mmCIF file of C-alpha atoms and ligand atoms in Angstrom:
data_model
loop_
_atom_site.group_PDB
_atom_site.id
_atom_site.type_symbol
_atom_site.label_atom_id
_atom_site.label_comp_id
_atom_site.label_asym_id
_atom_site.label_seq_id
_atom_site.Cartn_x
_atom_site.Cartn_y
_atom_site.Cartn_z
ATOM 1 C CA UNK Y 3 25.120 9.543 2.126
ATOM 2 C CA UNK Y 4 22.275 9.225 -0.354
ATOM 3 C CA UNK Y 5 22.109 6.644 -3.126
ATOM 4 C CA UNK Y 6 19.500 5.042 -5.373
ATOM 5 C CA UNK Y 7 19.566 1.545 -6.798
ATOM 6 C CA UNK Y 8 17.400 -0.436 -9.160
ATOM 7 C CA UNK Y 9 17.024 -4.225 -9.106
ATOM 8 C CA UNK Y 10 14.965 -6.730 -11.087
ATOM 9 C CA UNK Y 11 12.822 -9.404 -9.530
ATOM 10 C CA UNK Y 12 13.583 -12.933 -10.700
ATOM 11 C CA UNK Y 13 11.736 -16.125 -11.570
ATOM 12 C CA UNK Y 14 13.289 -19.405 -10.477
ATOM 13 C CA UNK Y 15 13.604 -22.317 -12.904
ATOM 14 C CA UNK Y 16 14.797 -24.542 -10.049
ATOM 15 C CA UNK Y 17 13.268 -23.283 -6.812
ATOM 16 C CA UNK Y 18 14.572 -22.356 -3.399
ATOM 17 C CA UNK Y 19 12.180 -24.145 -1.086
ATOM 18 C CA UNK Y 20 13.139 -25.159 2.448
ATOM 19 C CA UNK Y 21 15.940 -23.715 4.584
ATOM 20 C CA UNK Y 22 18.887 -25.400 6.267
ATOM 21 C CA UNK Y 23 19.468 -22.330 8.428
ATOM 22 C CA UNK Y 24 16.474 -20.133 9.151
ATOM 23 C CA UNK Y 25 18.406 -17.062 10.394
ATOM 24 C CA UNK Y 26 21.081 -17.000 7.671
ATOM 25 C CA UNK Y 27 18.656 -18.259 5.012
ATOM 26 C CA UNK Y 28 20.940 -21.059 3.857
ATOM 27 C CA UNK Y 29 18.805 -23.097 1.420
ATOM 28 C CA UNK Y 30 18.378 -26.858 1.340
ATOM 29 C CA UNK Y 31 19.245 -26.848 -2.377
ATOM 30 C CA UNK Y 32 20.872 -24.690 -5.036
ATOM 31 C CA UNK Y 33 18.539 -22.770 -7.355
ATOM 32 C CA UNK Y 34 18.650 -21.212 -10.842
ATOM 33 C CA UNK Y 35 16.672 -18.192 -12.060
ATOM 34 C CA UNK Y 36 16.424 -15.435 -14.619
ATOM 35 C CA UNK Y 37 16.055 -11.764 -13.777
ATOM 36 C CA UNK Y 38 12.885 -10.005 -14.954
ATOM 37 C CA UNK Y 39 13.684 -6.790 -16.827
ATOM 38 C CA UNK Y 40 10.159 -5.384 -16.569
ATOM 39 C CA UNK Y 41 9.642 -6.081 -12.866
ATOM 40 C CA UNK Y 42 11.926 -3.757 -10.939
ATOM 41 C CA UNK Y 43 12.211 -2.058 -7.561
ATOM 42 C CA UNK Y 44 13.852 1.335 -7.297
ATOM 43 C CA UNK Y 45 15.027 2.353 -3.825
ATOM 44 C CA UNK Y 46 16.576 5.556 -2.508
ATOM 45 C CA UNK Y 47 18.315 5.453 0.883
ATOM 46 C CA UNK Y 48 19.682 8.445 2.766
ATOM 47 C CA UNK Y 49 21.480 8.157 6.081
ATOM 48 C CA UNK Y 50 21.402 11.476 7.916
ATOM 49 C CA UNK Y 51 21.751 13.047 11.341
ATOM 50 C CA UNK Y 52 18.515 14.894 10.641
ATOM 51 C CA UNK Y 53 16.529 11.643 10.565
ATOM 52 C CA UNK Y 54 15.723 10.500 14.127
ATOM 53 C CA UNK Y 55 13.903 7.235 13.406
ATOM 54 C CA UNK Y 56 14.077 5.158 10.235
ATOM 55 C CA UNK Y 57 11.417 6.466 7.870
ATOM 56 C CA UNK Y 58 10.174 3.986 5.236
ATOM 57 C CA UNK Y 59 7.239 4.280 2.810
ATOM 58 C CA UNK Y 60 5.955 0.761 3.500
ATOM 59 C CA UNK Y 61 3.428 -1.060 5.722
ATOM 60 C CA UNK Y 62 4.402 -1.791 9.358
ATOM 61 C CA UNK Y 63 5.183 -5.469 8.720
ATOM 62 C CA UNK Y 64 7.402 -4.663 5.753
ATOM 63 C CA UNK Y 65 9.047 -1.809 7.705
ATOM 64 C CA UNK Y 66 10.147 -4.213 10.427
ATOM 65 C CA UNK Y 67 12.079 -6.406 7.953
ATOM 66 C CA UNK Y 68 13.640 -3.337 6.323
ATOM 67 C CA UNK Y 69 14.782 -1.843 9.656
ATOM 68 C CA UNK Y 70 16.305 -5.213 10.594
ATOM 69 C CA UNK Y 71 18.222 -5.155 7.297
ATOM 70 C CA UNK Y 72 19.328 -1.531 7.792
ATOM 71 C CA UNK Y 73 20.606 -2.597 11.244
ATOM 72 C CA UNK Y 74 22.714 -5.343 9.606
ATOM 73 C CA UNK Y 75 24.206 -2.785 7.219
ATOM 74 C CA UNK Y 76 24.781 -0.205 10.005
ATOM 75 C CA UNK Y 77 26.600 -2.899 11.985
ATOM 76 C CA UNK Y 78 28.985 -3.557 9.073
ATOM 77 C CA UNK Y 79 29.575 0.197 8.622
ATOM 78 C CA UNK Y 80 29.866 0.698 12.406
ATOM 79 C CA UNK Y 81 27.458 3.641 12.411
ATOM 80 C CA UNK Y 82 24.156 4.348 14.135
ATOM 81 C CA UNK Y 83 22.704 6.974 11.767
ATOM 82 C CA UNK Y 84 19.017 6.513 10.912
ATOM 83 C CA UNK Y 85 17.812 6.450 7.324
ATOM 84 C CA UNK Y 86 15.038 7.643 5.069
ATOM 85 C CA UNK Y 87 14.037 4.953 2.579
ATOM 86 C CA UNK Y 88 11.685 5.435 -0.359
ATOM 87 C CA UNK Y 89 11.001 2.460 -2.570
ATOM 88 C CA UNK Y 90 8.805 1.937 -5.629
ATOM 89 C CA UNK Y 91 7.953 -1.154 -7.663
ATOM 90 C CA UNK Y 92 6.978 -0.859 -11.334
ATOM 91 C CA UNK Y 93 4.671 -3.884 -10.971
ATOM 92 C CA UNK Y 94 1.517 -4.264 -8.856
ATOM 93 C CA UNK Y 95 1.479 -5.779 -5.370
ATOM 94 C CA UNK Y 96 -0.053 -9.236 -5.143
ATOM 95 C CA UNK Y 97 0.918 -9.968 -8.735
ATOM 96 C CA UNK Y 98 2.937 -13.071 -7.867
ATOM 97 C CA UNK Y 99 6.179 -11.314 -8.781
ATOM 98 C CA UNK Y 100 8.563 -11.419 -5.831
ATOM 99 C CA UNK Y 101 8.901 -7.803 -4.673
ATOM 100 C CA UNK Y 102 10.988 -8.990 -1.710
ATOM 101 C CA UNK Y 103 13.692 -10.208 -4.143
ATOM 102 C CA UNK Y 104 13.944 -6.952 -6.119
ATOM 103 C CA UNK Y 105 13.226 -4.792 -3.053
ATOM 104 C CA UNK Y 106 15.915 -6.225 -0.774
ATOM 105 C CA UNK Y 107 18.462 -6.365 -3.611
ATOM 106 C CA UNK Y 108 17.879 -2.668 -4.390
ATOM 107 C CA UNK Y 109 17.902 -1.731 -0.682
ATOM 108 C CA UNK Y 110 21.184 -3.583 -0.090
ATOM 109 C CA UNK Y 111 22.932 -1.976 -3.065
ATOM 110 C CA UNK Y 112 21.663 1.565 -2.290
ATOM 111 C CA UNK Y 113 22.286 1.446 1.480
ATOM 112 C CA UNK Y 114 25.786 -0.068 1.284
ATOM 113 C CA UNK Y 115 26.819 2.407 -1.424
ATOM 114 C CA UNK Y 116 25.385 5.325 0.589
ATOM 115 C CA UNK Y 117 27.710 4.258 3.407
ATOM 116 C CA UNK Y 118 30.690 3.802 1.039
ATOM 117 C CA UNK Y 119 31.014 0.139 1.917
ATOM 118 C CA UNK Y 120 32.069 -0.886 -1.610
ATOM 119 C CA UNK Y 121 31.097 -4.544 -1.277
ATOM 120 C CA UNK Y 122 31.773 -7.077 -4.035
ATOM 121 C CA UNK Y 123 28.890 -8.628 -6.002
ATOM 122 C CA UNK Y 124 29.323 -11.810 -3.966
ATOM 123 C CA UNK Y 125 29.173 -9.895 -0.665
ATOM 124 C CA UNK Y 126 26.132 -7.876 -1.786
ATOM 125 C CA UNK Y 127 24.395 -11.129 -2.696
ATOM 126 C CA UNK Y 128 25.194 -12.763 0.631
ATOM 127 C CA UNK Y 129 23.940 -9.723 2.511
ATOM 128 C CA UNK Y 130 20.707 -9.606 0.449
ATOM 129 C CA UNK Y 131 20.228 -13.352 1.002
ATOM 130 C CA UNK Y 132 19.976 -12.900 4.774
ATOM 131 C CA UNK Y 133 17.102 -10.417 4.245
ATOM 132 C CA UNK Y 134 15.209 -12.530 1.670
ATOM 133 C CA UNK Y 135 16.713 -15.686 0.156
ATOM 134 C CA UNK Y 136 15.761 -15.131 -3.478
ATOM 135 C CA UNK Y 137 17.019 -11.501 -3.282
ATOM 136 C CA UNK Y 138 20.583 -12.815 -3.658
ATOM 137 C CA UNK Y 139 19.675 -13.965 -7.196
ATOM 138 C CA UNK Y 140 18.642 -10.395 -8.130
ATOM 139 C CA UNK Y 141 22.158 -8.994 -7.586
ATOM 140 C CA UNK Y 142 24.045 -10.665 -10.503
ATOM 141 C CA UNK Y 143 22.989 -10.153 -14.112
ATOM 142 C CA UNK Y 144 20.860 -12.314 -16.428
ATOM 143 C CA UNK Y 145 20.655 -16.032 -15.718
ATOM 144 C CA UNK Y 146 21.791 -16.712 -12.168
ATOM 145 C CA UNK Y 147 22.748 -19.675 -9.996
ATOM 146 C CA UNK Y 148 22.559 -19.571 -6.192
ATOM 147 C CA UNK Y 149 25.031 -22.133 -4.893
ATOM 148 C CA UNK Y 150 23.447 -23.558 -1.761
ATOM 149 C CA UNK Y 151 26.653 -23.763 0.295
ATOM 150 C CA UNK Y 152 26.653 -24.726 3.952
ATOM 151 C CA UNK Y 153 27.334 -21.470 5.788
ATOM 152 C CA UNK Y 154 27.170 -17.701 5.355
ATOM 153 C CA UNK Y 155 30.203 -17.230 3.130
ATOM 154 C CA UNK Y 156 29.739 -20.117 0.712
ATOM 155 C CA UNK Y 157 26.019 -19.669 -0.009
ATOM 156 C CA UNK Y 158 25.999 -17.061 -2.754
ATOM 157 C CA UNK Y 159 24.689 -16.235 -6.228
ATOM 158 C CA UNK Y 160 26.584 -15.608 -9.448
ATOM 159 C CA UNK Y 161 25.711 -14.970 -13.078
ATOM 160 C CA UNK Y 162 25.746 -17.940 -15.449
ATOM 161 C CA UNK Y 163 24.995 -15.858 -18.567
ATOM 162 C CA UNK Y 164 24.166 -12.212 -19.370
ATOM 163 C CA UNK Y 165 20.628 -11.240 -20.538
ATOM 164 C CA UNK Y 166 21.771 -11.132 -24.196
ATOM 165 C CA UNK Y 167 22.726 -14.836 -24.048
ATOM 166 C CA UNK Y 168 19.202 -16.091 -24.743
ATOM 167 C CA UNK Y 169 16.003 -14.201 -25.586
ATOM 168 C CA UNK Y 170 13.710 -15.978 -23.122
ATOM 169 C CA UNK Y 171 10.523 -14.289 -21.982
ATOM 170 C CA UNK Y 172 8.200 -14.607 -19.014
ATOM 171 C CA UNK Y 173 4.499 -13.770 -19.447
ATOM 172 C CA UNK Y 174 3.368 -13.344 -15.861
ATOM 173 C CA UNK Y 175 -0.327 -14.238 -15.887
ATOM 174 C CA UNK Y 176 -2.127 -12.832 -12.844
ATOM 175 C CA UNK Y 177 -5.280 -14.837 -12.123
ATOM 176 C CA UNK Y 178 -6.230 -13.736 -8.604
ATOM 177 C CA UNK Y 179 -5.436 -10.515 -6.791
ATOM 178 C CA UNK Y 180 -6.530 -11.624 -3.321
ATOM 179 C CA UNK Y 181 -3.860 -11.928 -0.676
ATOM 180 C CA UNK Y 182 -2.464 -15.466 -0.727
ATOM 181 C CA UNK Y 183 -3.583 -17.660 2.193
ATOM 182 C CA UNK Y 184 -0.063 -18.468 3.493
ATOM 183 C CA UNK Y 185 3.084 -16.346 3.219
ATOM 184 C CA UNK Y 186 6.156 -17.700 1.412
ATOM 185 C CA UNK Y 187 8.113 -17.658 4.697
ATOM 186 C CA UNK Y 188 5.463 -19.785 6.390
ATOM 187 C CA UNK Y 189 5.439 -22.167 3.405
ATOM 188 C CA UNK Y 190 9.243 -22.641 3.714
ATOM 189 C CA UNK Y 191 8.753 -23.569 7.369
ATOM 190 C CA UNK Y 192 5.903 -25.992 6.703
ATOM 191 C CA UNK Y 193 7.752 -27.791 3.880
ATOM 192 C CA UNK Y 194 9.346 -30.267 6.337
ATOM 193 C CA UNK Y 195 5.900 -31.600 7.289
ATOM 194 C CA UNK Y 196 5.407 -33.110 3.820
ATOM 195 C CA UNK Y 197 6.334 -36.779 3.423
ATOM 196 C CA UNK Y 198 7.523 -35.893 -0.103
ATOM 197 C CA UNK Y 199 10.154 -33.316 0.882
ATOM 198 C CA UNK Y 200 12.987 -35.854 1.263
ATOM 199 C CA UNK Y 201 12.088 -37.339 -2.131
ATOM 200 C CA UNK Y 202 12.253 -33.838 -3.653
ATOM 201 C CA UNK Y 203 15.808 -33.315 -2.376
ATOM 202 C CA UNK Y 204 17.016 -36.731 -3.587
ATOM 203 C CA UNK Y 205 16.895 -35.634 -7.224
ATOM 204 C CA UNK Y 206 17.986 -32.036 -6.710
ATOM 205 C CA UNK Y 207 21.702 -32.093 -7.537
ATOM 206 C CA UNK Y 208 20.959 -33.963 -10.763
ATOM 207 C CA UNK Y 209 18.191 -31.485 -11.636
ATOM 208 C CA UNK Y 210 20.512 -28.513 -11.124
ATOM 209 C CA UNK Y 211 23.105 -30.129 -13.414
ATOM 210 C CA UNK Y 212 20.459 -30.789 -16.070
ATOM 211 C CA UNK Y 213 19.212 -27.216 -15.891
ATOM 212 C CA UNK Y 214 22.762 -25.873 -16.306
ATOM 213 C CA UNK Y 215 23.220 -28.284 -19.235
ATOM 214 C CA UNK Y 216 19.987 -27.166 -20.927
ATOM 215 C CA UNK Y 217 21.037 -23.528 -20.512
ATOM 216 C CA UNK Y 218 24.521 -24.245 -21.884
ATOM 217 C CA UNK Y 219 23.041 -25.951 -24.958
ATOM 218 C CA UNK Y 220 20.093 -23.529 -25.252
ATOM 219 C CA UNK Y 221 17.907 -26.640 -25.330
ATOM 220 C CA UNK Y 222 14.542 -24.989 -24.698
ATOM 221 C CA UNK Y 223 12.492 -28.166 -24.715
ATOM 222 C CA UNK Y 224 14.708 -29.748 -22.058
ATOM 223 C CA UNK Y 225 14.752 -26.548 -19.983
ATOM 224 C CA UNK Y 226 10.985 -26.128 -20.262
ATOM 225 C CA UNK Y 227 10.234 -29.708 -19.222
ATOM 226 C CA UNK Y 228 12.527 -29.304 -16.247
ATOM 227 C CA UNK Y 229 11.081 -26.018 -15.000
ATOM 228 C CA UNK Y 230 7.501 -27.200 -15.386
ATOM 229 C CA UNK Y 231 8.041 -30.481 -13.538
ATOM 230 C CA UNK Y 232 10.087 -28.614 -10.896
ATOM 231 C CA UNK Y 233 7.212 -26.204 -10.181
ATOM 232 C CA UNK Y 234 4.732 -29.094 -9.916
ATOM 233 C CA UNK Y 235 7.170 -30.977 -7.679
ATOM 234 C CA UNK Y 236 7.402 -27.981 -5.297
ATOM 235 C CA UNK Y 237 3.625 -27.543 -5.264
ATOM 236 C CA UNK Y 238 3.159 -31.281 -4.577
ATOM 237 C CA UNK Y 239 5.303 -30.815 -1.454
ATOM 238 C CA UNK Y 240 3.267 -27.754 -0.512
ATOM 239 C CA UNK Y 241 -0.075 -29.512 -1.012
ATOM 240 C CA UNK Y 242 1.007 -32.484 1.098
ATOM 241 C CA UNK Y 243 2.319 -30.357 3.998
ATOM 242 C CA UNK Y 244 0.387 -30.127 7.290
ATOM 243 C CA UNK Y 245 -1.574 -27.947 7.118
ATOM 244 C CA UNK Y 246 -1.836 -28.206 3.372
ATOM 245 C CA UNK Y 247 -0.620 -25.181 1.391
ATOM 246 C CA UNK Y 248 -2.774 -24.923 -1.692
ATOM 247 C CA UNK Y 249 -1.986 -21.943 -3.918
ATOM 248 C CA UNK Y 250 -3.587 -23.032 -7.209
ATOM 249 C CA UNK Y 251 -6.798 -21.220 -8.148
ATOM 250 C CA UNK Y 252 -9.170 -22.275 -10.950
ATOM 251 C CA UNK Y 253 -7.547 -19.584 -13.131
ATOM 252 C CA UNK Y 254 -4.062 -21.054 -12.518
ATOM 253 C CA UNK Y 255 -5.250 -24.433 -13.812
ATOM 254 C CA UNK Y 256 -6.871 -22.894 -16.857
ATOM 255 C CA UNK Y 257 -3.562 -21.181 -17.777
ATOM 256 C CA UNK Y 258 -1.622 -24.425 -17.229
ATOM 257 C CA UNK Y 259 -4.074 -26.305 -19.462
ATOM 258 C CA UNK Y 260 -3.706 -23.627 -22.119
ATOM 259 C CA UNK Y 261 0.080 -24.062 -22.057
ATOM 260 C CA UNK Y 262 -0.324 -27.833 -22.492
ATOM 261 C CA UNK Y 263 -2.722 -27.202 -25.382
ATOM 262 C CA UNK Y 264 -0.227 -24.868 -27.041
ATOM 263 C CA UNK Y 265 2.420 -27.584 -26.836
ATOM 264 C CA UNK Y 266 0.061 -30.120 -28.425
ATOM 265 C CA UNK Y 267 -0.154 -27.672 -31.325
ATOM 266 C CA UNK Y 268 3.655 -27.627 -31.533
ATOM 267 C CA UNK Y 269 4.169 -24.275 -29.784
ATOM 268 C CA UNK Y 270 6.936 -24.392 -27.182
ATOM 269 C CA UNK Y 271 5.687 -22.737 -23.979
ATOM 270 C CA UNK Y 272 6.170 -23.994 -20.423
ATOM 271 C CA UNK Y 273 4.907 -22.765 -17.070
ATOM 272 C CA UNK Y 274 6.222 -22.302 -13.569
ATOM 273 C CA UNK Y 275 4.603 -20.977 -10.381
ATOM 274 C CA UNK Y 276 6.134 -19.571 -7.197
ATOM 275 C CA UNK Y 277 4.357 -19.598 -3.849
ATOM 276 C CA UNK Y 278 1.081 -18.235 -5.233
ATOM 277 C CA UNK Y 279 -1.572 -18.670 -7.940
ATOM 278 C CA UNK Y 280 0.163 -16.543 -10.632
ATOM 279 C CA UNK Y 281 1.384 -18.581 -13.604
ATOM 280 C CA UNK Y 282 4.669 -17.601 -15.281
ATOM 281 C CA UNK Y 283 4.639 -18.745 -18.906
ATOM 282 C CA UNK Y 284 8.195 -19.087 -20.227
ATOM 283 C CA UNK Y 285 8.933 -19.074 -23.953
ATOM 284 C CA UNK Y 286 11.529 -18.045 -26.526
ATOM 285 C CA UNK Y 287 10.989 -14.484 -27.814
ATOM 286 C CA UNK Y 288 10.575 -15.691 -31.397
ATOM 287 C CA UNK Y 289 7.372 -17.540 -30.347
ATOM 288 C CA UNK Y 290 5.717 -14.494 -28.741
ATOM 289 C CA UNK Y 291 3.186 -13.840 -31.526
ATOM 290 C CA UNK Y 292 1.891 -17.399 -31.281
ATOM 291 C CA UNK Y 293 1.626 -17.388 -27.467
ATOM 292 C CA UNK Y 294 0.668 -13.957 -26.109
ATOM 293 C CA UNK Y 295 -2.594 -13.484 -28.081
ATOM 294 C CA UNK Y 296 -3.800 -16.874 -26.772
ATOM 295 C CA UNK Y 297 -3.018 -15.955 -23.158
ATOM 296 C CA UNK Y 298 -4.612 -12.511 -23.550
ATOM 297 C CA UNK Y 299 -7.901 -14.088 -24.629
ATOM 298 C CA UNK Y 300 -8.196 -16.133 -21.441
ATOM 299 C CA UNK Y 301 -10.988 -15.043 -19.128
ATOM 300 C CA UNK Y 302 -8.885 -16.107 -16.142
ATOM 301 C CA UNK Y 303 -6.025 -13.757 -17.089
ATOM 302 C CA UNK Y 304 -6.705 -10.602 -15.030
ATOM 303 C CA UNK Y 305 -3.476 -8.985 -16.195
ATOM 304 C CA UNK Y 306 -0.353 -10.100 -18.030
ATOM 305 C CA UNK Y 307 3.094 -8.599 -17.488
ATOM 306 C CA UNK Y 308 5.622 -9.598 -20.127
ATOM 307 C CA UNK Y 309 9.303 -9.482 -19.334
ATOM 308 C CA UNK Y 310 12.615 -10.171 -21.021
ATOM 309 C CA UNK Y 311 15.723 -11.261 -19.134
ATOM 310 C CA UNK Y 312 17.032 -8.453 -16.927
ATOM 311 C CA UNK Y 313 20.355 -7.138 -15.674
ATOM 312 C CA UNK Y 314 21.805 -7.215 -12.194
ATOM 313 C CA UNK Y 315 21.178 -4.641 -9.457
ATOM 314 C CA UNK Y 316 22.880 -1.292 -9.990
ATOM 315 C CA UNK Y 317 23.233 2.272 -8.735
ATOM 316 C CA UNK Y 318 21.417 4.966 -10.739
ATOM 317 C CA UNK Y 319 21.749 8.739 -10.568
ATOM 318 C CA UNK Y 320 18.067 9.749 -10.257
ATOM 319 C CA UNK Y 321 16.734 9.832 -6.689
ATOM 320 C CA UNK Y 322 13.119 9.238 -5.544
ATOM 321 C CA UNK Y 323 13.270 12.177 -3.045
HETATM 322 O O1 PMV J 21 13.172 -15.802 -1.099
HETATM 323 P P1 PMV J 21 11.845 -16.175 -0.544
HETATM 324 O O2 PMV J 21 11.924 -16.450 0.926
HETATM 325 O O3 PMV J 21 10.786 -15.204 -0.896
HETATM 326 O O4 PMV J 21 11.442 -17.602 -1.180
HETATM 327 C C1 PMV J 21 11.247 -17.803 -2.549
HETATM 328 C C2 PMV J 21 10.478 -19.064 -2.768
HETATM 329 C C3 PMV J 21 9.976 -19.345 -4.155
HETATM 330 O O5 PMV J 21 9.564 -18.166 -4.793
HETATM 331 C C4 PMV J 21 8.783 -20.273 -4.045
HETATM 332 C C5 PMV J 21 11.016 -20.047 -5.019
HETATM 333 C C6 PMV J 21 12.188 -19.243 -5.510
HETATM 334 O O6 PMV J 21 13.274 -19.822 -5.614
HETATM 335 O O7 PMV J 21 12.033 -18.054 -5.864
#
């Protein structure tokens, strides 16, 4: 009744922002992402009669969400056994890499396997989605689409291409380590107060199609333009919400300007940002030597984590306890 799983975090090209169903985390729009090989969560779960309350090596607020998710899994397995959970990330907290995506994907895979539930990839994704929306995109491998759907069983993620399909990289440039002013969950909720939200959704289906087309053709310029304008579109909605959600820091802007400067010099790099000040610089691996040294020289870059495209969540044999 003990299993360990590892899952990558992911960075969205087309973002999940705004929910149709708060409880089931059904998104307003489909989204597309790539898994991040060098940003993983490893989680060991053991259900046992010797454990009397769920024991989890996390803060109280995080524990609450994890216990709620364990309860969902116990309900499916029809058991009441408590669990010991130990989880580790190989990237720092507050880095702007979504630990909830990798964390809940790894927890779902480890806990369901420990209880011999043998769920399909689709079912694992749907279960992860209810814990943290973007976690469903960390279950399949490589480049992933989350089909928005309308209800629990048609809102799920699947792999578009494996990691080997395209050597894209993400240089995650951390510019501020302070806790962000508003949580991602709160930002989702506030999105409907922006007058621009309806405008954002108008172009969404077309944008998803274009992103799939750019991936199919490996058209990096088209993909890059799309992901950059998509991130700015989401942040425009955030900034115009009430109260305003403003995640950019001076360092974020300096990285964005550097990316624009690189492009003026003919170097193909594009940026995206999630709900935070960290800037993800996306480029093709072959361009790394022309991009990374420039980013490393920036005073605003507190730390840079470079990642290739990663695999889907999986069970491993080494345990954390
Ligand atoms: O899955 P959540 O609730 O952490 O929301 C993710 C929201 C964004 O990171 C801003 C976008 C995305 O699709 O990852």
